[in-house]
Coordinates of C-alpha atoms and ligand atoms in Angstrom, one line a residue:
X22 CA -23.2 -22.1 7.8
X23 CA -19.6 -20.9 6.9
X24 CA -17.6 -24.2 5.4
X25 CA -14.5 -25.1 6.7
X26 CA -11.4 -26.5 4.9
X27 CA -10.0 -29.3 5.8
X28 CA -6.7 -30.1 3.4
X29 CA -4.4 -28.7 1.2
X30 CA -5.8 -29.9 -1.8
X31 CA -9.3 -29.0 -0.9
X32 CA -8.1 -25.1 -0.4
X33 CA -6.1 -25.5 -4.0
X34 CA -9.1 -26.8 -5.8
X35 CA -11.5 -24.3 -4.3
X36 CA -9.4 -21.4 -5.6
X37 CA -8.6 -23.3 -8.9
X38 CA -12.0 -23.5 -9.4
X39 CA -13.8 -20.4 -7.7
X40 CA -11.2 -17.7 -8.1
X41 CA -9.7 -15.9 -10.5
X42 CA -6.1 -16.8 -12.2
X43 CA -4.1 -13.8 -11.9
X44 CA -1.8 -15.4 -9.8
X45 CA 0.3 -18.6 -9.8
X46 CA 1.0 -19.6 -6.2
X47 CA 3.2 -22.5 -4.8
X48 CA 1.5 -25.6 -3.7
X49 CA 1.5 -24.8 -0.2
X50 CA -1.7 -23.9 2.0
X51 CA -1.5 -21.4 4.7
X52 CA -3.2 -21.0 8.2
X53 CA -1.2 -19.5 10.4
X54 CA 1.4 -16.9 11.1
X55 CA 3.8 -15.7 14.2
X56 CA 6.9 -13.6 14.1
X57 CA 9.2 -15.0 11.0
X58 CA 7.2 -18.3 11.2
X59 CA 4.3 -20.0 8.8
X60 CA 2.2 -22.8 9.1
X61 CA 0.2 -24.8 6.8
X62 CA -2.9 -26.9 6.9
X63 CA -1.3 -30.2 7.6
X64 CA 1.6 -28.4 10.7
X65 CA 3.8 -28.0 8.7
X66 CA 6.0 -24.7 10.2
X67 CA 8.1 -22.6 7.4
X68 CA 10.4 -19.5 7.6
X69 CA 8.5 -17.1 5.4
X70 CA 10.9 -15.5 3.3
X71 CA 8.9 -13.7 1.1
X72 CA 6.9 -11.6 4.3
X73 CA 4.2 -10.6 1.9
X74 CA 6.2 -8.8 -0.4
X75 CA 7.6 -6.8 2.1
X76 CA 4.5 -6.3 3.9
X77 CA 4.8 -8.1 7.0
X78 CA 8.7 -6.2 8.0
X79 CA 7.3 -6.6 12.0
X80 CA 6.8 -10.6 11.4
X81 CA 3.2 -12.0 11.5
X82 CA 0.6 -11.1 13.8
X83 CA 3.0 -8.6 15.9
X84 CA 1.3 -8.8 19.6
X85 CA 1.5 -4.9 19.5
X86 CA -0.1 -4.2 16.4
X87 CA -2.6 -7.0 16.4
X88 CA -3.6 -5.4 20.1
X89 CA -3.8 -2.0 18.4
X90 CA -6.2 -3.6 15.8
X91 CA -8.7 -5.3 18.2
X92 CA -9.1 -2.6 20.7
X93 CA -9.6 0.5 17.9
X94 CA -12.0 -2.1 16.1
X95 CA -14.0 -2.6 19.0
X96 CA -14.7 1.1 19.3
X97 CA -14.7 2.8 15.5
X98 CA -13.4 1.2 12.4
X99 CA -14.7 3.6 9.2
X100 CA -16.7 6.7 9.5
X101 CA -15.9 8.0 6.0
X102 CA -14.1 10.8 5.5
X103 CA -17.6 13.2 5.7
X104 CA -16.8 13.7 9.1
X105 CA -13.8 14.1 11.4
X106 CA -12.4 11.2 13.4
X107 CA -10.6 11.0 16.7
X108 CA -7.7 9.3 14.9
X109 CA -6.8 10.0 11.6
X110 CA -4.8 13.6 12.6
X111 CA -2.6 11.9 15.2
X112 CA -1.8 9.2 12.2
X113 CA -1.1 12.2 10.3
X114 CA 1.4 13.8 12.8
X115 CA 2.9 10.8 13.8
X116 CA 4.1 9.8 10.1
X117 CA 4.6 13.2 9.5
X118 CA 6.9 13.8 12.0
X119 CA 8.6 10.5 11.4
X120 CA 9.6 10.6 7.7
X121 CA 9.9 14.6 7.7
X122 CA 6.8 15.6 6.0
X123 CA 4.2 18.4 6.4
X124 CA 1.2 16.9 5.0
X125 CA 0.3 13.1 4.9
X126 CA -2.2 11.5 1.9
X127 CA -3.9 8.4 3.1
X128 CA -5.1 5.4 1.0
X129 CA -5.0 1.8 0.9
X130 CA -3.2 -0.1 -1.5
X131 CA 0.1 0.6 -2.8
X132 CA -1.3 1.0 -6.6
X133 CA -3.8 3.8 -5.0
X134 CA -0.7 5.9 -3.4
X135 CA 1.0 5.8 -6.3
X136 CA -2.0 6.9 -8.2
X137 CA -2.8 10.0 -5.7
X138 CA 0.8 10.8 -6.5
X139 CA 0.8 10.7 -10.2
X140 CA -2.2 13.4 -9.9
X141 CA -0.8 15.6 -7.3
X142 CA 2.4 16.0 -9.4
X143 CA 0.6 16.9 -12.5
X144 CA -1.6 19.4 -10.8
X145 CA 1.7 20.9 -9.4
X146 CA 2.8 20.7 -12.9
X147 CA -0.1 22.5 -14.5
X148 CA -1.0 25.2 -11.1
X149 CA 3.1 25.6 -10.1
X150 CA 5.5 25.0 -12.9
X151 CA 3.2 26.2 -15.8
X152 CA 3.1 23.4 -17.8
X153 CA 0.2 24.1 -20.4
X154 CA -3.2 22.1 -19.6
X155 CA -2.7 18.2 -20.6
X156 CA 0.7 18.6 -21.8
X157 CA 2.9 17.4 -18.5
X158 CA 5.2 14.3 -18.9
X159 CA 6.2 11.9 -15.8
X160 CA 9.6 10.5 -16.3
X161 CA 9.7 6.9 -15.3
X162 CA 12.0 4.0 -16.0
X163 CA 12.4 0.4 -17.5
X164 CA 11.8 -2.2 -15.4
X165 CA 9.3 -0.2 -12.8
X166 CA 6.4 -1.6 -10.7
X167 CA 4.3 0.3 -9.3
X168 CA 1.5 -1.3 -9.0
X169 CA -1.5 -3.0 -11.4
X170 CA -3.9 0.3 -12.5
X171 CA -4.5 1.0 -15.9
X172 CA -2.7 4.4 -15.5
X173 CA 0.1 3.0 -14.1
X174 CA 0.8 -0.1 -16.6
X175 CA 0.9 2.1 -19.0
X176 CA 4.3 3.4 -17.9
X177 CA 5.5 -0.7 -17.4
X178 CA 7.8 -2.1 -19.8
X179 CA 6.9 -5.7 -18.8
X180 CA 4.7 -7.1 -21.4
X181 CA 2.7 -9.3 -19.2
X182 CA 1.3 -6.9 -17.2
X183 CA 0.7 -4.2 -20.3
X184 CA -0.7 -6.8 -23.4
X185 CA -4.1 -6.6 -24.2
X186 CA -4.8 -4.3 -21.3
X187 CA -4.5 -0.9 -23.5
X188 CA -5.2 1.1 -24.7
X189 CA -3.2 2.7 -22.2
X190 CA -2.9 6.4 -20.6
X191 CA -0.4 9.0 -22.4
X192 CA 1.8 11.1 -20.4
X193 CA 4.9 8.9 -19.5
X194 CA 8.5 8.9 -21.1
X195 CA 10.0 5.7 -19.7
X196 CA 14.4 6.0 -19.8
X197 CA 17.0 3.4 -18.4
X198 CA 17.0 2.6 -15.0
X199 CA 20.1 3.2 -12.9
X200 CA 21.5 6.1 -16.2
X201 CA 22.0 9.8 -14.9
X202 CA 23.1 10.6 -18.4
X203 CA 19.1 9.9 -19.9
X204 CA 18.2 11.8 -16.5
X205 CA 19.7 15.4 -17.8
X206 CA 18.0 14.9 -21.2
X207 CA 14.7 13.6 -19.9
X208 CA 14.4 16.5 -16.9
X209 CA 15.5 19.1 -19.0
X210 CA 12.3 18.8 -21.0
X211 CA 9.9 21.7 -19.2
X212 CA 6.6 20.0 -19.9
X213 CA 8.5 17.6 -16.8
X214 CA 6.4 17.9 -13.9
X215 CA 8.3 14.5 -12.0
X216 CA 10.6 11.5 -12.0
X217 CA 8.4 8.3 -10.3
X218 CA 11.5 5.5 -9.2
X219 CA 12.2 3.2 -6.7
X220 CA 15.1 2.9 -5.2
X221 CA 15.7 -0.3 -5.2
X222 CA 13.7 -2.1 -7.9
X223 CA 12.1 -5.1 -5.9
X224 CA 9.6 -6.8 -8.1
X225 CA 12.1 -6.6 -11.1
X226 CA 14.3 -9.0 -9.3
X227 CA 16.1 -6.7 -6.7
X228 CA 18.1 -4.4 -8.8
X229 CA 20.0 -1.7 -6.6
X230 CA 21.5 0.9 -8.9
X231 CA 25.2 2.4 -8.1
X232 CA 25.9 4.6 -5.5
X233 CA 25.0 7.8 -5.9
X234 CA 22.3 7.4 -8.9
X235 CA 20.0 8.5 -6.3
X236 CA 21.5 11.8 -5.3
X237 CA 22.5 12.3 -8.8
X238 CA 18.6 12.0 -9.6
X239 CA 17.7 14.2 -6.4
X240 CA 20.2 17.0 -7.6
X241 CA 19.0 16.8 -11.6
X242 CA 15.4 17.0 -10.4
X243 CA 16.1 20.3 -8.4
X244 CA 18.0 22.0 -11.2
X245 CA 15.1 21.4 -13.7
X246 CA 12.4 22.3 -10.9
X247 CA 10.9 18.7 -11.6
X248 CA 9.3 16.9 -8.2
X249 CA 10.9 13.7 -7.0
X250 CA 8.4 10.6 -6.6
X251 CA 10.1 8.1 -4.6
X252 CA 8.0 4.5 -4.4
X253 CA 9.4 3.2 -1.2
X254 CA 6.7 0.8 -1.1
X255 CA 8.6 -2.2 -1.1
X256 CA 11.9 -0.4 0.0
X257 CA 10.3 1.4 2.8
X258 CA 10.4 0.6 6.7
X259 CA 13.6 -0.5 7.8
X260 CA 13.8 -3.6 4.5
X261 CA 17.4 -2.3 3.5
X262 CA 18.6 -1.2 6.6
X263 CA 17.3 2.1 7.4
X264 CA 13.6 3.7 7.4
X265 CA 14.0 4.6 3.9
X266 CA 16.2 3.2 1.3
X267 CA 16.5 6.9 -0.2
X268 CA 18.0 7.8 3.6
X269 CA 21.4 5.7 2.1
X270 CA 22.1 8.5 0.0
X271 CA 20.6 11.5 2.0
X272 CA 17.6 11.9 -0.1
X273 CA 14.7 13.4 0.3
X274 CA 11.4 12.9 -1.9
X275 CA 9.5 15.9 -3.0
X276 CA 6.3 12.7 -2.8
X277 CA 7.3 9.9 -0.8
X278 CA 5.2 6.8 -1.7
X279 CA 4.8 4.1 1.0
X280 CA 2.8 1.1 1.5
X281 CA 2.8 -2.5 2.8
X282 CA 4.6 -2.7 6.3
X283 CA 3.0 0.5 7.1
X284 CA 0.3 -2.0 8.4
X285 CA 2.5 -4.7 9.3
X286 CA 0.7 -6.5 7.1
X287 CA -2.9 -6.5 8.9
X288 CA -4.8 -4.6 6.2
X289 CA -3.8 -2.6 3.4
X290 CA -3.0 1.3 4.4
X291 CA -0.5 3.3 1.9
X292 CA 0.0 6.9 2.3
X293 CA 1.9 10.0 0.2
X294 CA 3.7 12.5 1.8
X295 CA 5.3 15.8 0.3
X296 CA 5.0 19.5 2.3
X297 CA 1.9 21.9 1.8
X298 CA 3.6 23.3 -1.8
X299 CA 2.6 20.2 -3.4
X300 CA -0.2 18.5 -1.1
X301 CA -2.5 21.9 -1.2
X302 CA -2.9 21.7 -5.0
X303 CA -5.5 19.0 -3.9
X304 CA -8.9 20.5 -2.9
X305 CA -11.7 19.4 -1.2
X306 CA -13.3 17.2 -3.8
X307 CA -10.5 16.0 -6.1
X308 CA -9.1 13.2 -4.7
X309 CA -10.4 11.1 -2.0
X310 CA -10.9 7.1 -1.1
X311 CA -14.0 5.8 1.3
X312 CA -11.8 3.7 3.6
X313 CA -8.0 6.0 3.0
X314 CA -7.6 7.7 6.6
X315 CA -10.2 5.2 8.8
X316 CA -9.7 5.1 12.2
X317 CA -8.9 1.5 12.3
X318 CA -6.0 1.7 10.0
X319 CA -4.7 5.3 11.5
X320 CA -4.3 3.4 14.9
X321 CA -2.9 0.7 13.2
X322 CA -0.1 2.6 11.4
X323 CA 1.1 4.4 14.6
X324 CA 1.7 0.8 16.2
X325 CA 3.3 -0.4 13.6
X326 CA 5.9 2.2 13.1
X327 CA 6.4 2.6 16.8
X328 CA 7.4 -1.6 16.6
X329 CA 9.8 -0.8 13.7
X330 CA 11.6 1.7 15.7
X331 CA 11.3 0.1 19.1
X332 CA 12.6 -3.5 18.0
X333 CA 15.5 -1.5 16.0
X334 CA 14.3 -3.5 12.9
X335 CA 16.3 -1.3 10.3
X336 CA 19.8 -2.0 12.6
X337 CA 18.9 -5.8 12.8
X338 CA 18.1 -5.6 8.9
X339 CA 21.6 -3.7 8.1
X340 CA 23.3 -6.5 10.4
X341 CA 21.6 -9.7 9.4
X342 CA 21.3 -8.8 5.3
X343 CA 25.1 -8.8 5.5
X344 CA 25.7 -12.4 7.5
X345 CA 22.6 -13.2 4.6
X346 CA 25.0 -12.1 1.7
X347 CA 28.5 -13.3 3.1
X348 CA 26.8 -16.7 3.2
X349 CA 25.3 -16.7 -0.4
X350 CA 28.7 -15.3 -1.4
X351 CA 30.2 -18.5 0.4
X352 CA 27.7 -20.6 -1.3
X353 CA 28.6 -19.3 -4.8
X354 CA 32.4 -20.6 -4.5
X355 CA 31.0 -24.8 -4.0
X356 CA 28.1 -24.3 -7.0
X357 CA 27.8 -22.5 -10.6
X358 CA 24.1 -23.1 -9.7
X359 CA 23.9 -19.4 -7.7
X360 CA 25.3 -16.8 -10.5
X361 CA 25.0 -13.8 -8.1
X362 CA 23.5 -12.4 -4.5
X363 CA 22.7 -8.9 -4.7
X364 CA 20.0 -6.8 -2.3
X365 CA 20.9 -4.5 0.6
X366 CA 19.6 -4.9 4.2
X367 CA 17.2 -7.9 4.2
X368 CA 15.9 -7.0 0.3
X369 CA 17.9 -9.6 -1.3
X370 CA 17.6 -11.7 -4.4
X371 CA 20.2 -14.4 -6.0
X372 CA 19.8 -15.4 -9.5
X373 CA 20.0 -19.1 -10.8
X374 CA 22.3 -19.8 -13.4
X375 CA 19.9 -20.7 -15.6
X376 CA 17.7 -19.1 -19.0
X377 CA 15.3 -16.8 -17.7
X378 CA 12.9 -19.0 -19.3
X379 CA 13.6 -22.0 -17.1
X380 CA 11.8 -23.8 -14.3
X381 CA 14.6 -23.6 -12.3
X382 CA 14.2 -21.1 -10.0
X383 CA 10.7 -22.4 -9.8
X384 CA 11.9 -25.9 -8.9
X385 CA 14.4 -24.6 -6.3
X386 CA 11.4 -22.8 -4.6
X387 CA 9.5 -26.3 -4.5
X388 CA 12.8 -27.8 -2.6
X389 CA 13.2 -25.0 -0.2
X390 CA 9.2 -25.2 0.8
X391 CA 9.6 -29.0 1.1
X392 CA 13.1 -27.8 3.8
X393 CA 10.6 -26.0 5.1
X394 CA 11.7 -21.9 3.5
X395 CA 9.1 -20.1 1.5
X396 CA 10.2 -18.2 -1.4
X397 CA 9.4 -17.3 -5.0
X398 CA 10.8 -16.6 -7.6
X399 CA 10.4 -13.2 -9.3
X400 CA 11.4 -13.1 -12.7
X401 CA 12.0 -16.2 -14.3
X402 CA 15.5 -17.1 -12.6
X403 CA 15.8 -14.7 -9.7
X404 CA 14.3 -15.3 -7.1
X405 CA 13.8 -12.8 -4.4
X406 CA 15.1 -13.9 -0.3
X407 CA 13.5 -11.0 2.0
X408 CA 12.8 -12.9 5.2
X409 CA 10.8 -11.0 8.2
X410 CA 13.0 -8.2 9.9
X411 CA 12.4 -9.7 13.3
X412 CA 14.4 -12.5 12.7
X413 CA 17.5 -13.2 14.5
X414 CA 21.1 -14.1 13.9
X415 CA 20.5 -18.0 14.7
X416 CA 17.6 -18.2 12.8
X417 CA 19.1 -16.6 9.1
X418 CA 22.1 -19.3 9.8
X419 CA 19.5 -21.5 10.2
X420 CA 18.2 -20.5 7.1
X421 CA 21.0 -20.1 4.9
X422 CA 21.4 -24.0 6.1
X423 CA 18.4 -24.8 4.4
X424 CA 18.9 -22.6 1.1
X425 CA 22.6 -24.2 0.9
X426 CA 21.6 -28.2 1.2
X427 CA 18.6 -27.3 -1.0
X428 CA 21.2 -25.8 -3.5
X429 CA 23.3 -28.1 -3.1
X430 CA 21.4 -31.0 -3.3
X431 CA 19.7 -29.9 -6.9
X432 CA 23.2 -29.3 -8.1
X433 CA 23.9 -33.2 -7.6
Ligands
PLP30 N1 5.1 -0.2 -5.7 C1 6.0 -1.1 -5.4 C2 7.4 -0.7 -5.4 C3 5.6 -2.4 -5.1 O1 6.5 -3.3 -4.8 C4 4.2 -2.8 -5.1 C5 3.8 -4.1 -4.8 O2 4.5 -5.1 -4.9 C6 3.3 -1.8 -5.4 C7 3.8 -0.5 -5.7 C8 1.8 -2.1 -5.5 O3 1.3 -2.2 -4.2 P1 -0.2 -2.9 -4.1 O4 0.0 -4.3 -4.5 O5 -0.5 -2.7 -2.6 O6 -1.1 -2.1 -4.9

């Protein structure tokens, strides 16, 4: 018989006790979801503002998508890719199509897409630039994440997620973030075969570099024939505003790395796209991923994309991140406690005035959840506001409400 849970504390001490500790969650139990709303064990309902990461862009359990789930898991969920399905090539030409790509890579987490894309660059590197056999270098920067592989720690400057996990894989040169200046050195280098950024860096506490750094990078790339790798993982999907946060600056990726909302959030599906120059280096054999390109998720995928566009979630994120950042702006001027509000679209992050060190931000994510708003932080005093894009005028008011007396409030 499959046990039931019946309390918070129950569900803590189970995972205390059962599972491992490689994450350090808020007190809170979760059971339900709908739109920009959470519930926990005991009924008590929360704005999410965390949206798994980024993950849940549509809000939870969209009607649409979860429809698109059941009925394609009723008839096919995972053949394998031995054979052909009757799904994964319309998946392919729908996100094709949509971000301006000829070939589409499919896989499941976002650590996994990023991985597929660190091999298909150096295997353009070695078969199309000429870069002698082990020799290419990916250009990444400080302060990445990319995900939690051993490959790709080993370009993380961030010393928890890198000590006593090496030894680690060569092959990375890691410059500032945000710095075109490093960028003409670094490219200029021919053993280059790409430069991996985000363009907004989300999990380092919502850094968005100057205008222009991204067109700048786009333009030093093409001079010194090295591939752009764009992780839009987190940035992807309408979060700041428009499908892609490279679309700001009218860039375009050479391999465009997505994750996350590409599912809204019901199971993981990531994907890379680039044209056939770069995709064909793969051959049958090389690369590949048992569940990357199932049915279920390729019906999935269309859904949830056709949701972003058809609820107009990038306009509504452009629209409501700015009402979000006037009113942390306004909150700034009645406490020292908020130092700064900085994101774009509904990717946003204020940092606590406080040693990165402190419990602060920690403590102000305890009195949120208890006003009934669940965020984290991300690094020590930042902490990271990135509510559902569904939401609607009323609600972020309503929000900013809460996040303002619970500011306020801690200040006394
Ligand atoms: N890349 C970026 C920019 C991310 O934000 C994340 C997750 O937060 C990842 C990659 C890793 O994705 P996953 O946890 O699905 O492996």
């Amino acid at each position: 018989m499959v046990e039931s849970i019946t309390s918070g504390h129950e569900a803590i001490h189970l995972e205390e006790k059962y599972g491992a500790h490689n994450y350090h969650p808020l007190p809170v139990v979760l059971c339900k979801g709908e739109g920009v709303f959470l519930w926990d064990v005991e009924g008590k309902r929360y704005y999410d503002f965390l949206s798994a990461y980024s993950a849940v862009n549509q809000g939870h359990c969209h009607p649409r998508i979860i429809r698109a789930l059941t009925e394609q898991a009723k008839e096919l969920t995972l053949t394998s890719r031995a054979f052909y399905n009757d799904k994964l090539g319309l998946a392919e030409k729908y996100i094709c199509e949509t971000f301006g790509y000829q070939k589409a890579l499919f896989m499941n987490s976002g650590a996994e897409a990023n991985e597929s894309a660190i091999k298909l660059a150096r295997k353009w590197g070695y078969t199309k630039k000429g870069i002698p056999e082990n020799q290419a270098v990916i250009v990444a920067v400080k302060q990445n994440f990319h995900g939690r592989t051993t490959t790709i720690i080993s370009a993380s400057t961030d010393s928890s997620a890198k000590n006593h996990f090496g030894p680690f894989m060569p092959g990375f040169e890691i410059v500032n973030y945000d710095d075109v200046k490093v960028l003409e050195k670094a490219l200029s280098n021919p053993n280059v075969c790409a430069l991996w950024i985000e363009p907004i860096q989300g999990e380092a506490g919502v850094f968005v570099p100057h205008d222009g750094y991204l067109k700048s990078a786009e333009k030093i790339c093409r001079a010194n024939n090295v591939l752009l790798m764009m992780d839009e993982i987190q940035t992807g999907i309408a979060r700041t505003g428009k499908m892609l946060a490279s679309d700001h600056e009218g860039v375009r990726a050479d391999l465009l790395i997505l994750g996350k909302a590409l599912s809204g959030g019901v199971m993981p599906i990531s994907c890379v796209l680039a044209d056939d120059e770069v995709m064909l280096v793969i051959k049958p054999g090389e690369h590949g991923s048992t569940f990357g390109g199932n049915p279920l998720a390729s019906a999935i995928v269309i859904e949830a994309l056709e949701v972003v566009k058809d609820e107009h979630l990038a306009e509504n994120a452009t629209r409501l991140g700015e009402i979000f950042r006037d009113r942390m702006n306004a909150l700034m001027k009645k406490t020292s406690l908020v130092k700064l509000v900085r994101g774009k679209g509904l990717l946003n992050a204020i940092v606590i005035n406080d040693t990165e060190e402190s419990e602060t931000a920690w403590n102000l994510c305890l009195s949120f959840a208890k006003n009934g708003l669940l965020a984290k932080p991300t690094h020590g005093n930042i902490i990271r506001l990135a509510p559902p894009l569904v939401i609607t005028e009323e609600q972020i008011h309503e929000c900013c409400d809460v996040i303002e007396r619970s500011v306020l409030a801690f200040t006394k």
